[in-house]
Short mmCIF file of C-alpha atoms in Angstrom, two decimals:
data_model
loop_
_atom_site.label_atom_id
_atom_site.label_comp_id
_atom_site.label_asym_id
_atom_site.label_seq_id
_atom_site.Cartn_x
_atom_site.Cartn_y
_atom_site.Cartn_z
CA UNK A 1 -0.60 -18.18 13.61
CA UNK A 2 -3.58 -19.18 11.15
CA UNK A 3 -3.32 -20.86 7.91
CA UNK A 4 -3.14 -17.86 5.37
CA UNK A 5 -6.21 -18.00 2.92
CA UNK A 6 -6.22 -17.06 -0.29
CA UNK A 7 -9.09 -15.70 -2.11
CA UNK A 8 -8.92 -14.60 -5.55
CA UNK A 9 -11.13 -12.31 -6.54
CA UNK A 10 -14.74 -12.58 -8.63
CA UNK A 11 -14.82 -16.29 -8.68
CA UNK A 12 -15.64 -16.07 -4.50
CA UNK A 13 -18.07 -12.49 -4.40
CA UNK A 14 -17.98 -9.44 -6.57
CA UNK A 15 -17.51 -7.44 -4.02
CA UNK A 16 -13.99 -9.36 -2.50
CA UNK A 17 -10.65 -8.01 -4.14
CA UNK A 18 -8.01 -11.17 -4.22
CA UNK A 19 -6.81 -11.66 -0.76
CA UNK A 20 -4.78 -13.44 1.59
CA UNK A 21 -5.62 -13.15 5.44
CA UNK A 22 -3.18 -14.50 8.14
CA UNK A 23 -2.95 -14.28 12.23
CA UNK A 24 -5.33 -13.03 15.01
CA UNK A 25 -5.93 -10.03 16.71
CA UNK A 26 -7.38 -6.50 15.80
CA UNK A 27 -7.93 -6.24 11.67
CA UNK A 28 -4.96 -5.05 10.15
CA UNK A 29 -5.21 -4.27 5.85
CA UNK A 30 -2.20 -3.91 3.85
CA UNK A 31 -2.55 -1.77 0.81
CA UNK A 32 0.47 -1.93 -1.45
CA UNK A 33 1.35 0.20 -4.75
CA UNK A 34 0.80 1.45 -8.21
CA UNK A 35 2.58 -1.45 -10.36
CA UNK A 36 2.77 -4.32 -7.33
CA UNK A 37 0.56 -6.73 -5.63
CA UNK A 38 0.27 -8.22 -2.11
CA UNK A 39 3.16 -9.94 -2.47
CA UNK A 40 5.11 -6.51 -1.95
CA UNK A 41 4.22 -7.07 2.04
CA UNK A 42 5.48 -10.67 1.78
CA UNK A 43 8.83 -9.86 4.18
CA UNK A 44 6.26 -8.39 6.80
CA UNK A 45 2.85 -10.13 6.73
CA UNK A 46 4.22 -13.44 9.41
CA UNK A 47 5.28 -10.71 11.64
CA UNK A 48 2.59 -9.04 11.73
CA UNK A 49 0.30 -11.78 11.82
CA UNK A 50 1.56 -12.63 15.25
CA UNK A 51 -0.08 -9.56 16.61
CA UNK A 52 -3.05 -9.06 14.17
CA UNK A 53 -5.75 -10.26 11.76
CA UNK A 54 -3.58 -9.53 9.11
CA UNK A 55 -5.61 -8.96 5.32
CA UNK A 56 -3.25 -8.08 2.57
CA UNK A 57 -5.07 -7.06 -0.84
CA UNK A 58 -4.59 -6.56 -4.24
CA UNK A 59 -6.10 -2.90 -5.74
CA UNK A 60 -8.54 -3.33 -8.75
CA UNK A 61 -6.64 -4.28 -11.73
CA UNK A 62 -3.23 -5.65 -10.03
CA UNK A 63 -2.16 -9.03 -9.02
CA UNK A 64 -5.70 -11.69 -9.18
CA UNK A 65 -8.25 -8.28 -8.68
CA UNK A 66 -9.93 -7.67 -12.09
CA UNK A 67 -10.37 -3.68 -12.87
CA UNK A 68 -14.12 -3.12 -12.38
CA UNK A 69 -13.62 0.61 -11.23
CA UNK A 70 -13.77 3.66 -13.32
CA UNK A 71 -12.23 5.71 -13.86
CA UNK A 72 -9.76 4.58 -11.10
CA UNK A 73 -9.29 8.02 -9.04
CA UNK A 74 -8.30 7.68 -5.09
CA UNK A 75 -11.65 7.98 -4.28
CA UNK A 76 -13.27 4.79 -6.74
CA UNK A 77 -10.46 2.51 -5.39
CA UNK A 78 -11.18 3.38 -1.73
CA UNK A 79 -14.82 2.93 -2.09
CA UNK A 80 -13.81 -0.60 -3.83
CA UNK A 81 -11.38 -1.20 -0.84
CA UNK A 82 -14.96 0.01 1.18
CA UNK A 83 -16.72 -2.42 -0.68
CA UNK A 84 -14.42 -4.97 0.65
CA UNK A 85 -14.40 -4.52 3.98
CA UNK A 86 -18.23 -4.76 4.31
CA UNK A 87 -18.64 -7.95 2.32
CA UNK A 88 -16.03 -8.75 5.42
CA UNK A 89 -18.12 -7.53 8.16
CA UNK A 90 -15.02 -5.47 9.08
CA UNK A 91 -16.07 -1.70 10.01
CA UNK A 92 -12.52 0.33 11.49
CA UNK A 93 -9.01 -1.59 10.29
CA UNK A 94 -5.53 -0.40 11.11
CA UNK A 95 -3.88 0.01 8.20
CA UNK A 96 -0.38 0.07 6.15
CA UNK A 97 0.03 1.25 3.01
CA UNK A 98 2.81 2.19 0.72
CA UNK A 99 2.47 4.66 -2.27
CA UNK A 100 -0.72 4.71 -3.62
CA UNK A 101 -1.69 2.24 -0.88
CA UNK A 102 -0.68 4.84 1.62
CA UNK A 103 -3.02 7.41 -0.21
CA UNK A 104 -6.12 5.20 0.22
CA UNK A 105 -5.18 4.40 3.69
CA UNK A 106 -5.31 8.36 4.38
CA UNK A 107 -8.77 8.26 2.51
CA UNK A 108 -9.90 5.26 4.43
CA UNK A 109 -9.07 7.33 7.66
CA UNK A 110 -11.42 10.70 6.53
CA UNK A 111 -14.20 8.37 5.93
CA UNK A 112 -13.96 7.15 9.30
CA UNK A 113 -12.88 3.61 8.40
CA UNK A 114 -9.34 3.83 9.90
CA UNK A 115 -8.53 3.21 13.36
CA UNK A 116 -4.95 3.56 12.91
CA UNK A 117 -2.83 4.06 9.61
CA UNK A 118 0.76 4.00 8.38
CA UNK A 119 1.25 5.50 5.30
CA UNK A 120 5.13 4.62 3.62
CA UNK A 121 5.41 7.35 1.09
CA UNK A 122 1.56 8.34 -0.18
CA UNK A 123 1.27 10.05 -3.35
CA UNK A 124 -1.06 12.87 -3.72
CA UNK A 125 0.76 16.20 -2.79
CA UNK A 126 3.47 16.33 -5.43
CA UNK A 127 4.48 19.35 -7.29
CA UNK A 128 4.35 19.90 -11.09
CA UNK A 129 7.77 18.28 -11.32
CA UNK A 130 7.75 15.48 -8.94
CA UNK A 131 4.71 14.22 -10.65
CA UNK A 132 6.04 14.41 -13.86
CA UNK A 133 9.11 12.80 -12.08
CA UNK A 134 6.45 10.04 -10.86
CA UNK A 135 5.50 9.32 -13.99
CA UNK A 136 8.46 9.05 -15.80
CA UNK A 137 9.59 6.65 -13.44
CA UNK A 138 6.18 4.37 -13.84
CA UNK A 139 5.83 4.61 -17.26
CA UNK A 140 9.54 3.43 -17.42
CA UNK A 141 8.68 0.44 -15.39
CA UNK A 142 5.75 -0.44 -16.81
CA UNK A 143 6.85 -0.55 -20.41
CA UNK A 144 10.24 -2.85 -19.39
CA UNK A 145 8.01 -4.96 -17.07
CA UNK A 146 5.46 -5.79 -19.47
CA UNK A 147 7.60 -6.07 -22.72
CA UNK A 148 10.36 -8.24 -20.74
CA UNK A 149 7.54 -9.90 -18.36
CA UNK A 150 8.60 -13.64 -19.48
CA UNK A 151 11.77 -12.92 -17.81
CA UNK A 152 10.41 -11.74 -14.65
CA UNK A 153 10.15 -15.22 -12.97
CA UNK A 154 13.20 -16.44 -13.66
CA UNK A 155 15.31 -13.31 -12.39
CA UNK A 156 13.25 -13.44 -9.43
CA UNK A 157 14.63 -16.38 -8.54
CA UNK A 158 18.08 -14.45 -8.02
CA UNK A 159 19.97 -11.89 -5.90
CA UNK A 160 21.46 -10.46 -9.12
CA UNK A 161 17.97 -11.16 -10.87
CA UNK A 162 15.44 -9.21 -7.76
CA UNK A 163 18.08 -6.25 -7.19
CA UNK A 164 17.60 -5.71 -11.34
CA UNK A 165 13.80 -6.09 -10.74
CA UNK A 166 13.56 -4.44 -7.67
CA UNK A 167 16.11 -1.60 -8.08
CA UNK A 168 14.61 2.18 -7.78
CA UNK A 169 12.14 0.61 -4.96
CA UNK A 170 13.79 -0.78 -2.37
CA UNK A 171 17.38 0.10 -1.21
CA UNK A 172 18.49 -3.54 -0.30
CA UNK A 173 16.69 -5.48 -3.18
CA UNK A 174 19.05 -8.64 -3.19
CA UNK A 175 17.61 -8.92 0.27
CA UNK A 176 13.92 -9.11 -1.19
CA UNK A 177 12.12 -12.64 -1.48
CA UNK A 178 11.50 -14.22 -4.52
CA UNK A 179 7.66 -13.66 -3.95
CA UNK A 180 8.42 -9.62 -3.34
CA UNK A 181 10.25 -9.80 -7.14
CA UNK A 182 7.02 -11.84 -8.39
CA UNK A 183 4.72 -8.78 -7.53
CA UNK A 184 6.40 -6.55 -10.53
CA UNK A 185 4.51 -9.46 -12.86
CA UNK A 186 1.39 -8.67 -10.88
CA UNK A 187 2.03 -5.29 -10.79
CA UNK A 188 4.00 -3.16 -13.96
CA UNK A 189 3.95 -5.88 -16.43
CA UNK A 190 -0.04 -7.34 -16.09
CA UNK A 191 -2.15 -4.56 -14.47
CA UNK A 192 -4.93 -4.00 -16.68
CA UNK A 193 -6.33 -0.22 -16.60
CA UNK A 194 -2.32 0.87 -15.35
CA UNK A 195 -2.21 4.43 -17.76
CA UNK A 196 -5.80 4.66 -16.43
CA UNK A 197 -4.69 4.42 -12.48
CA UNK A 198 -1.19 6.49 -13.29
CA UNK A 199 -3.39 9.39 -14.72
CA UNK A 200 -6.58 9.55 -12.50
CA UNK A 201 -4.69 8.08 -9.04
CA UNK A 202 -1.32 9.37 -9.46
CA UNK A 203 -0.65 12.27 -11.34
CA UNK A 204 -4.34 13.69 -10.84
CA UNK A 205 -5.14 13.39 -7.12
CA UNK A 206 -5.22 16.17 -4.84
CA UNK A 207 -6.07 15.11 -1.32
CA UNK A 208 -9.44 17.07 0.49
CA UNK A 209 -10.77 16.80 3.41
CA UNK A 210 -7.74 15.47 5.25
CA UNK A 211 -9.33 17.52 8.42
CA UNK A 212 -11.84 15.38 9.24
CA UNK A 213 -9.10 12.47 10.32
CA UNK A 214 -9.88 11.31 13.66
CA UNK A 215 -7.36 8.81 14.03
CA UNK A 216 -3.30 8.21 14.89
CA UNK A 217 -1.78 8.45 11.17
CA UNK A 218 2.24 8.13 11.05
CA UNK A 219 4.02 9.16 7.93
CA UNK A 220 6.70 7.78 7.09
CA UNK A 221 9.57 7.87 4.10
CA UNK A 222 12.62 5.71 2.91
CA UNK A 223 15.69 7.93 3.50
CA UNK A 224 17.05 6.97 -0.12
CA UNK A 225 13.26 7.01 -1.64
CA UNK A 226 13.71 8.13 -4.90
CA UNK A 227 10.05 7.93 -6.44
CA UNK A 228 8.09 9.57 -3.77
CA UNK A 229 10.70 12.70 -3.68
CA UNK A 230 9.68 15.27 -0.55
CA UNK A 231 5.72 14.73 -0.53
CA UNK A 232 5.54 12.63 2.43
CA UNK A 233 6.36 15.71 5.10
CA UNK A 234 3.94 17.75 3.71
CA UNK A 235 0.88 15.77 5.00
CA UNK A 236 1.66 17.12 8.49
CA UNK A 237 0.33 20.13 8.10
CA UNK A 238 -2.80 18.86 6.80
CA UNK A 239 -3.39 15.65 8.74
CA UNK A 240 -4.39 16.87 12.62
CA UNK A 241 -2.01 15.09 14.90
CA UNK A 242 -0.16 13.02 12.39
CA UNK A 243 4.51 12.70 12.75
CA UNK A 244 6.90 11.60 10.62
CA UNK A 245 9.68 9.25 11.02
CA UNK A 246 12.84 8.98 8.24
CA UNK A 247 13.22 5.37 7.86
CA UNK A 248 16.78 5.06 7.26
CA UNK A 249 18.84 2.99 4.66
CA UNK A 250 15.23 2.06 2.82
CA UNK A 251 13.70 3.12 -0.38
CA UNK A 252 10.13 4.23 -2.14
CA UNK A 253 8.69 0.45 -0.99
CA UNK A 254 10.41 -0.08 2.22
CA UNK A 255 8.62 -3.62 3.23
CA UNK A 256 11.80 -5.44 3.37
CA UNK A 257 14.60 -2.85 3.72
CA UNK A 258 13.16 -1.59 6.88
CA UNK A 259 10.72 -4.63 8.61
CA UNK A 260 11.71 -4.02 12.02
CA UNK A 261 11.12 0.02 11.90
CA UNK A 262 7.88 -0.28 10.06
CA UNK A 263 6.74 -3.50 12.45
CA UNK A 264 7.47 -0.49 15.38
CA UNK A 265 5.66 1.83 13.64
CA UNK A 266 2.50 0.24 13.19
CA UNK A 267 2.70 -0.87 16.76
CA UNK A 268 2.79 2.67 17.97
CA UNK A 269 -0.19 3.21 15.75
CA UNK A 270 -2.23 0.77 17.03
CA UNK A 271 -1.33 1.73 20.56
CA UNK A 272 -2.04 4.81 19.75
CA UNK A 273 -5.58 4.14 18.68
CA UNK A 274 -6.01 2.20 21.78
CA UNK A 275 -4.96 4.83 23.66
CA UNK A 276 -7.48 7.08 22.06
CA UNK A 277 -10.29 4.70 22.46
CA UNK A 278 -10.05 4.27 26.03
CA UNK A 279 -9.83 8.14 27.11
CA UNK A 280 -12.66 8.27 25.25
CA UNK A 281 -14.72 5.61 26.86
CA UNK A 282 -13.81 7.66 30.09
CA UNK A 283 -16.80 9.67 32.11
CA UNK A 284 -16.54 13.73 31.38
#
């Protein structure tokens, strides 16, 4: 597997969000979360890095990527995420996203920059009450997080102190590394623009355009996901070709409570893709 390399942020090119990039193989970006970092895919990314060039990110205003996009709707952070991938020379990615992650990964995929995507809970298609639901629960976090944030590192360092951290998100969160705790500092308690990105990204969005999707896109929910309430299923009918699979025993942010389901998953995406690619290259 290659050395991971970090990269973090305006210091290396304006256009590069902080980074780390990992393994060989077709590109693979991992887009975590309102309120996390990179670090949330921590459990997954030497995995996955066996099978593909694995680049993990962190969104505009979360982790070591300064805010430079507003206001910070689904579309501003995708072209941002855009922005990234060019100054990459990277043109389709698979991709796996969680939450808001998930949401850009389904934009990514109507602009035609997807070859693949698995999207863990996206936002986006909540009604009235789930999104007041949504951001109850983010506002919540964010105001602990940040007021209590001196505290985050050393609970982290804990089963006792990552299931407090980590409880609502994951199912299993004594089974979370410290690193996946560390990403609620990067995330809730020091992500400048947050009310900003919970307002425009969050509670805001309404997907369009979902038609145009071209490529394999599986949706998929925690069984015990108590952020993302019933949203998830109601992609299908809007994304052509896209399934769902439960994930059982996980939460909203899965990464660790289900790694071997969500490792299959993107698998059968990518296959999938291939699949796609190589009818197509086929004489009529």
């Amino acid at each position: 597997m290659r050395m991971v390399r970090r990269v973090g942020g305006a210091a290396h090119d304006m256009t590069l969000l902080a980074s780390d990039r990992a393994g060989h193989g077709e590109p693979l970006l991992l887009l975590h979360g309102i309120g996390s970092t990179r670090n949330d895919f921590a459990a997954l990314v030497p995995r996955l890095a066996e099978h593909y060039d694995v680049l993990s990110l962190d969104l505009p205003g979360h982790g070591d990527s300064p805010m430079r996009t507003w206001p910070p709707t689904v579309a501003a952070l995708t072209d941002a995420v855009e922005a990234d991938l060019d100054a990459r020379g990277l043109q389709r990615v698979h991709v796996l996203g969680n939450s808001l992650g998930a949401r850009i990964g389904i934009e990514l995929a109507a602009r035609r920059r997807a070859r693949s995507v698995v999207a863990i809970s996206p936002s986006g298609l909540g009604v009235p009450a789930e999104r007041l639901h949504q951001g109850l629960l983010m506002t919540t976090a964010r105001n602990l997080m940040h007021t209590f944030r001196f505290t985050i590192g050393p609970l982290a360092t804990s089963r006792a102190g990552r299931t407090l951290l980590l409880a609502g998100m994951r199912a299993r969160p004594w089974e979370a590394s410290e690193a996946e705790a560390l990403a609620m500092r990067g995330g809730f308690a020091d992500a400048t623009g947050f009310w900003a990105m919970l307002w425009w990204a969050i509670l805001q969005d309404v997907p369009t355009g979902l038609h145009r999707i071209d490529s394999p896109v599986i949706l998929a929910q925690g069984a015990v996901d108590v952020v993302g309430a019933g949203q998830t299923p109601r992609y299908l009918a809007l994304i052509p070709g896209s399934s769902f699979q439960l994930l059982a025993g996980a939460g909203h942010a899965p990464q660790s409570d289900a790694a071997d389901a969500i490792l299959a998953l993107v698998h059968r995406a990518a296959e999938s893709a291939r699949t796609r690619t190589a009818a197509a290259a086929l004489p009529a």
